[in-house]
Structure formats: structure tokens, C-alpha cells
């Protein structure tokens, strides 16, 4: 699937923060079908049992993907998680590239729902989840704007992500 554009990263987010030494530093893309795609590699710092990513880190990635679905068509907005449900299918390894995808399942003026999947590079689903979000003005959530927080743009040559 073709990448339409790339989303920015933040400084300290545990998933997308480029200055967070223990973070995942995931990269996220607006896809041609209106979904968000992500590319990331967990590290040993993200483990549960040796060789496996902690389930909480997978849930956090699903939350990030679902949250970023909003930025595909409303990049100026912020949403907060109201509910999240995660299902684990297979152990997720660290040290190997993984990918994720999120898309709207319901879209209202002040809220939305999204479904997300985390996959290995062979498209085996490792975890999936659904989340509900409330869209709120940034000033009610934080003292910084979306632009101030998500001000790191890292160019790359990713033009497609295989989700088939």
C-alpha cells in the first residue's frame, strides 16, 4: 500500500519520542486508503520474558496507532483514550522489524473508534486492538500545541508498506 505522507515524531513519547533513550522511536505514515501505518523495532529494554516484547508495550503501540488515525485527516487535533481492548495472538519478538496499521471504525465530530493490528514482516498478526477516543482541544489536555510536541520530522525513503 502506498504511503501518502509521513507523520511527525515527538521528543519524549515512549512510542514515537526521538529523545527518549528507552523509547521505541516508531515511524508513522498516512496511507493511501486513509489508514495510518507504522514501522518499528522493539529493543531488549521492552521485554517481558527474554525474547518477547512486554504485552503492555504492544498495547501502548496499539494506543499510539489508534491515536494517530485522527492525524490522517485532522492533524491539528488531539484525542484522549476512553477505552482500549487488546487481544494477543503470538509472542512479539524484539530486535526484529515489525509494522502496525490503524483505521477508523467509527467517526463522529467529537469522538472516534479505531481498530489496529501489529504484525511481523510476513503479515502474521501478533496483536490487535480496538480503541475509543474523545477529541478535545489541545489546551484542555496539555500546555503545548500539537505542532510544538510533534515537531520532529525524520525524512526517509519509505514509499510503500505491505499490509496484505
C-alpha positions as YAML, in Angstrom:
chain: A
units: angstrom
residues:
- id: 1
  name: UNK
  ca: [0.00, 0.00, 0.00]
- id: 2
  name: UNK
  ca: [1.33, 3.43, -0.92]
- id: 3
  name: UNK
  ca: [2.47, 5.97, 1.66]
- id: 4
  name: UNK
  ca: [0.86, 9.38, 1.08]
- id: 5
  name: UNK
  ca: [2.88, 11.29, 3.68]
- id: 6
  name: UNK
  ca: [4.82, 10.85, 6.89]
- id: 7
  name: UNK
  ca: [3.66, 11.95, 10.33]
- id: 8
  name: UNK
  ca: [5.95, 13.81, 12.70]
- id: 9
  name: UNK
  ca: [7.55, 12.41, 15.85]
- id: 10
  name: UNK
  ca: [7.74, 13.91, 19.31]
- id: 11
  name: UNK
  ca: [10.59, 14.36, 21.76]
- id: 12
  name: UNK
  ca: [9.75, 12.15, 24.76]
- id: 13
  name: UNK
  ca: [6.81, 9.86, 23.90]
- id: 14
  name: UNK
  ca: [7.60, 6.24, 24.82]
- id: 15
  name: UNK
  ca: [6.49, 5.14, 21.32]
- id: 16
  name: UNK
  ca: [7.47, 7.98, 18.95]
- id: 17
  name: UNK
  ca: [9.82, 10.11, 21.05]
- id: 18
  name: UNK
  ca: [13.15, 10.58, 19.36]
- id: 19
  name: UNK
  ca: [14.84, 11.92, 22.52]
- id: 20
  name: UNK
  ca: [13.56, 9.12, 24.77]
- id: 21
  name: UNK
  ca: [16.51, 6.78, 25.30]
- id: 22
  name: UNK
  ca: [14.23, 3.91, 26.32]
- id: 23
  name: UNK
  ca: [11.54, 4.61, 23.72]
- id: 24
  name: UNK
  ca: [10.62, 2.64, 20.61]
- id: 25
  name: UNK
  ca: [11.13, 5.58, 18.19]
- id: 26
  name: UNK
  ca: [8.43, 4.32, 15.83]
- id: 27
  name: UNK
  ca: [7.81, 5.97, 12.47]
- id: 28
  name: UNK
  ca: [4.25, 6.58, 11.26]
- id: 29
  name: UNK
  ca: [2.76, 7.17, 7.82]
- id: 30
  name: UNK
  ca: [-0.52, 8.30, 6.27]
- id: 31
  name: UNK
  ca: [-1.56, 5.55, 3.88]
- id: 32
  name: UNK
  ca: [-3.46, 5.85, 0.59]
- id: 33
  name: UNK
  ca: [-6.58, 4.17, 2.00]
- id: 34
  name: UNK
  ca: [-6.91, 6.66, 4.89]
- id: 35
  name: UNK
  ca: [-5.28, 4.38, 7.47]
- id: 36
  name: UNK
  ca: [-2.10, 5.00, 9.44]
- id: 37
  name: UNK
  ca: [0.88, 2.66, 9.08]
- id: 38
  name: UNK
  ca: [3.79, 2.27, 11.44]
- id: 39
  name: UNK
  ca: [7.27, 0.75, 11.27]
- id: 40
  name: UNK
  ca: [9.16, -0.01, 14.46]
- id: 41
  name: UNK
  ca: [11.54, -2.38, 16.19]
- id: 42
  name: UNK
  ca: [11.29, -3.10, 19.89]
- id: 43
  name: UNK
  ca: [14.54, -3.48, 21.82]
- id: 44
  name: UNK
  ca: [15.55, -5.68, 24.79]
- id: 45
  name: UNK
  ca: [14.53, -2.80, 27.12]
- id: 46
  name: UNK
  ca: [10.93, -3.51, 26.03]
- id: 47
  name: UNK
  ca: [10.93, -7.18, 27.00]
- id: 48
  name: UNK
  ca: [8.72, -9.21, 29.26]
- id: 49
  name: UNK
  ca: [10.24, -12.67, 29.20]
- id: 50
  name: UNK
  ca: [13.54, -12.98, 27.33]
- id: 51
  name: UNK
  ca: [12.92, -12.84, 23.59]
- id: 52
  name: UNK
  ca: [9.41, -11.39, 23.94]
- id: 53
  name: UNK
  ca: [8.08, -7.86, 23.97]
- id: 54
  name: UNK
  ca: [6.06, -6.97, 27.06]
- id: 55
  name: UNK
  ca: [2.32, -7.06, 26.38]
- id: 56
  name: UNK
  ca: [1.97, -3.57, 27.82]
- id: 57
  name: UNK
  ca: [4.33, -2.25, 25.14]
- id: 58
  name: UNK
  ca: [2.17, -3.89, 22.46]
- id: 59
  name: UNK
  ca: [-0.94, -2.31, 24.00]
- id: 60
  name: UNK
  ca: [0.85, 1.04, 24.04]
- id: 61
  name: UNK
  ca: [1.69, 0.72, 20.35]
- id: 62
  name: UNK
  ca: [-1.94, -0.09, 19.57]
- id: 63
  name: UNK
  ca: [-2.95, 3.01, 21.53]
- id: 64
  name: UNK
  ca: [-0.42, 5.08, 19.56]
- id: 65
  name: UNK
  ca: [-1.58, 3.75, 16.20]
- id: 66
  name: UNK
  ca: [-5.24, 4.33, 17.06]
- id: 67
  name: UNK
  ca: [-4.46, 7.82, 18.33]
- id: 68
  name: UNK
  ca: [-2.60, 8.65, 15.14]
- id: 69
  name: UNK
  ca: [-5.54, 7.60, 12.98]
- id: 70
  name: UNK
  ca: [-7.01, 11.02, 13.82]
- id: 71
  name: UNK
  ca: [-3.95, 12.77, 12.37]
- id: 72
  name: UNK
  ca: [-4.53, 11.25, 8.94]
- id: 73
  name: UNK
  ca: [-7.34, 13.74, 8.31]
- id: 74
  name: UNK
  ca: [-7.27, 16.06, 11.37]
- id: 75
  name: UNK
  ca: [-3.59, 16.69, 12.18]
- id: 76
  name: UNK
  ca: [-4.38, 19.78, 14.25]
- id: 77
  name: UNK
  ca: [-6.46, 17.83, 16.79]
- id: 78
  name: UNK
  ca: [-5.68, 15.79, 19.89]
- id: 79
  name: UNK
  ca: [-7.68, 12.89, 21.26]
- id: 80
  name: UNK
  ca: [-7.59, 11.05, 24.57]
- id: 81
  name: UNK
  ca: [-8.18, 7.33, 25.03]
- id: 82
  name: UNK
  ca: [-11.55, 6.46, 26.57]
- id: 83
  name: UNK
  ca: [-11.40, 2.70, 26.14]
- id: 84
  name: UNK
  ca: [-8.97, 0.17, 24.71]
- id: 85
  name: UNK
  ca: [-9.23, -3.58, 24.21]
- id: 86
  name: UNK
  ca: [-6.20, -5.64, 23.16]
- id: 87
  name: UNK
  ca: [-6.01, -9.26, 22.00]
- id: 88
  name: UNK
  ca: [-2.67, -11.05, 21.82]
- id: 89
  name: UNK
  ca: [-2.18, -13.73, 19.17]
- id: 90
  name: UNK
  ca: [1.52, -14.58, 19.08]
- id: 91
  name: UNK
  ca: [4.61, -13.52, 21.02]
- id: 92
  name: UNK
  ca: [6.19, -10.41, 19.56]
- id: 93
  name: UNK
  ca: [9.98, -10.55, 19.26]
- id: 94
  name: UNK
  ca: [12.28, -7.66, 20.00]
- id: 95
  name: UNK
  ca: [15.18, -6.89, 17.69]
- id: 96
  name: UNK
  ca: [13.09, -7.62, 14.58]
- id: 97
  name: UNK
  ca: [11.26, -5.07, 12.40]
- id: 98
  name: UNK
  ca: [7.51, -5.02, 12.93]
- id: 99
  name: UNK
  ca: [4.69, -2.99, 11.45]
- id: 100
  name: UNK
  ca: [1.33, -1.75, 12.52]
- id: 101
  name: UNK
  ca: [-1.82, -0.41, 10.95]
- id: 102
  name: UNK
  ca: [-4.78, 1.53, 12.31]
- id: 103
  name: UNK
  ca: [-8.01, 2.75, 10.74]
- id: 104
  name: UNK
  ca: [-11.31, 4.32, 11.69]
- id: 105
  name: UNK
  ca: [-14.22, 2.05, 12.54]
- id: 106
  name: UNK
  ca: [-16.49, 4.93, 13.65]
- id: 107
  name: UNK
  ca: [-16.05, 8.66, 13.11]
- id: 108
  name: UNK
  ca: [-18.09, 11.36, 14.89]
- id: 109
  name: UNK
  ca: [-17.46, 15.08, 15.31]
- id: 110
  name: UNK
  ca: [-16.12, 14.75, 18.90]
- id: 111
  name: UNK
  ca: [-15.15, 11.08, 19.12]
- id: 112
  name: UNK
  ca: [-13.99, 8.13, 17.05]
- id: 113
  name: UNK
  ca: [-13.13, 4.45, 17.24]
- id: 114
  name: UNK
  ca: [-10.23, 2.72, 15.56]
- id: 115
  name: UNK
  ca: [-9.01, -0.82, 15.01]
- id: 116
  name: UNK
  ca: [-5.29, -1.64, 14.92]
- id: 117
  name: UNK
  ca: [-3.01, -4.57, 14.24]
- id: 118
  name: UNK
  ca: [0.63, -5.25, 14.99]
- id: 119
  name: UNK
  ca: [2.24, -7.66, 12.53]
- id: 120
  name: UNK
  ca: [5.57, -9.18, 11.73]
- id: 121
  name: UNK
  ca: [7.03, -8.51, 8.28]
- id: 122
  name: UNK
  ca: [5.28, -11.65, 6.93]
- id: 123
  name: UNK
  ca: [1.89, -10.13, 7.90]
- id: 124
  name: UNK
  ca: [1.28, -12.55, 10.78]
- id: 125
  name: UNK
  ca: [-0.88, -10.72, 13.31]
- id: 126
  name: UNK
  ca: [0.82, -10.62, 16.70]
- id: 127
  name: UNK
  ca: [-1.70, -8.39, 18.49]
- id: 128
  name: UNK
  ca: [-4.79, -6.43, 17.60]
- id: 129
  name: UNK
  ca: [-6.98, -3.98, 19.39]
- id: 130
  name: UNK
  ca: [-9.82, -1.54, 19.28]
- id: 131
  name: UNK
  ca: [-9.93, 1.83, 20.98]
- id: 132
  name: UNK
  ca: [-12.34, 4.71, 21.51]
- id: 133
  name: UNK
  ca: [-11.16, 8.31, 21.69]
- id: 134
  name: UNK
  ca: [-12.58, 11.65, 22.70]
- id: 135
  name: UNK
  ca: [-11.39, 14.55, 20.53]
- id: 136
  name: UNK
  ca: [-10.54, 17.54, 22.73]
- id: 137
  name: UNK
  ca: [-8.98, 20.97, 22.33]
- id: 138
  name: UNK
  ca: [-5.23, 20.74, 22.94]
- id: 139
  name: UNK
  ca: [-5.37, 23.37, 25.70]
- id: 140
  name: UNK
  ca: [-7.61, 21.10, 27.78]
- id: 141
  name: UNK
  ca: [-5.08, 18.26, 27.60]
- id: 142
  name: UNK
  ca: [-1.67, 19.90, 27.66]
- id: 143
  name: UNK
  ca: [0.05, 23.27, 27.78]
- id: 144
  name: UNK
  ca: [1.72, 22.73, 24.40]
- id: 145
  name: UNK
  ca: [0.25, 22.69, 20.90]
- id: 146
  name: UNK
  ca: [0.27, 19.67, 18.63]
- id: 147
  name: UNK
  ca: [2.85, 21.47, 16.49]
- id: 148
  name: UNK
  ca: [5.13, 22.09, 19.49]
- id: 149
  name: UNK
  ca: [5.01, 18.49, 20.67]
- id: 150
  name: UNK
  ca: [5.16, 16.82, 17.26]
- id: 151
  name: UNK
  ca: [7.87, 18.96, 15.76]
- id: 152
  name: UNK
  ca: [10.39, 16.31, 14.74]
- id: 153
  name: UNK
  ca: [10.25, 15.29, 11.09]
- id: 154
  name: UNK
  ca: [12.59, 12.49, 10.04]
- id: 155
  name: UNK
  ca: [12.74, 12.04, 6.29]
- id: 156
  name: UNK
  ca: [13.09, 8.56, 4.91]
- id: 157
  name: UNK
  ca: [12.55, 6.72, 1.65]
- id: 158
  name: UNK
  ca: [9.52, 4.62, 2.70]
- id: 159
  name: UNK
  ca: [7.02, 4.74, -0.17]
- id: 160
  name: UNK
  ca: [5.02, 1.56, 0.49]
- id: 161
  name: UNK
  ca: [4.16, -0.77, 3.35]
- id: 162
  name: UNK
  ca: [2.91, -4.29, 2.61]
- id: 163
  name: UNK
  ca: [-0.24, -5.00, 4.64]
- id: 164
  name: UNK
  ca: [-1.56, -7.90, 2.52]
...
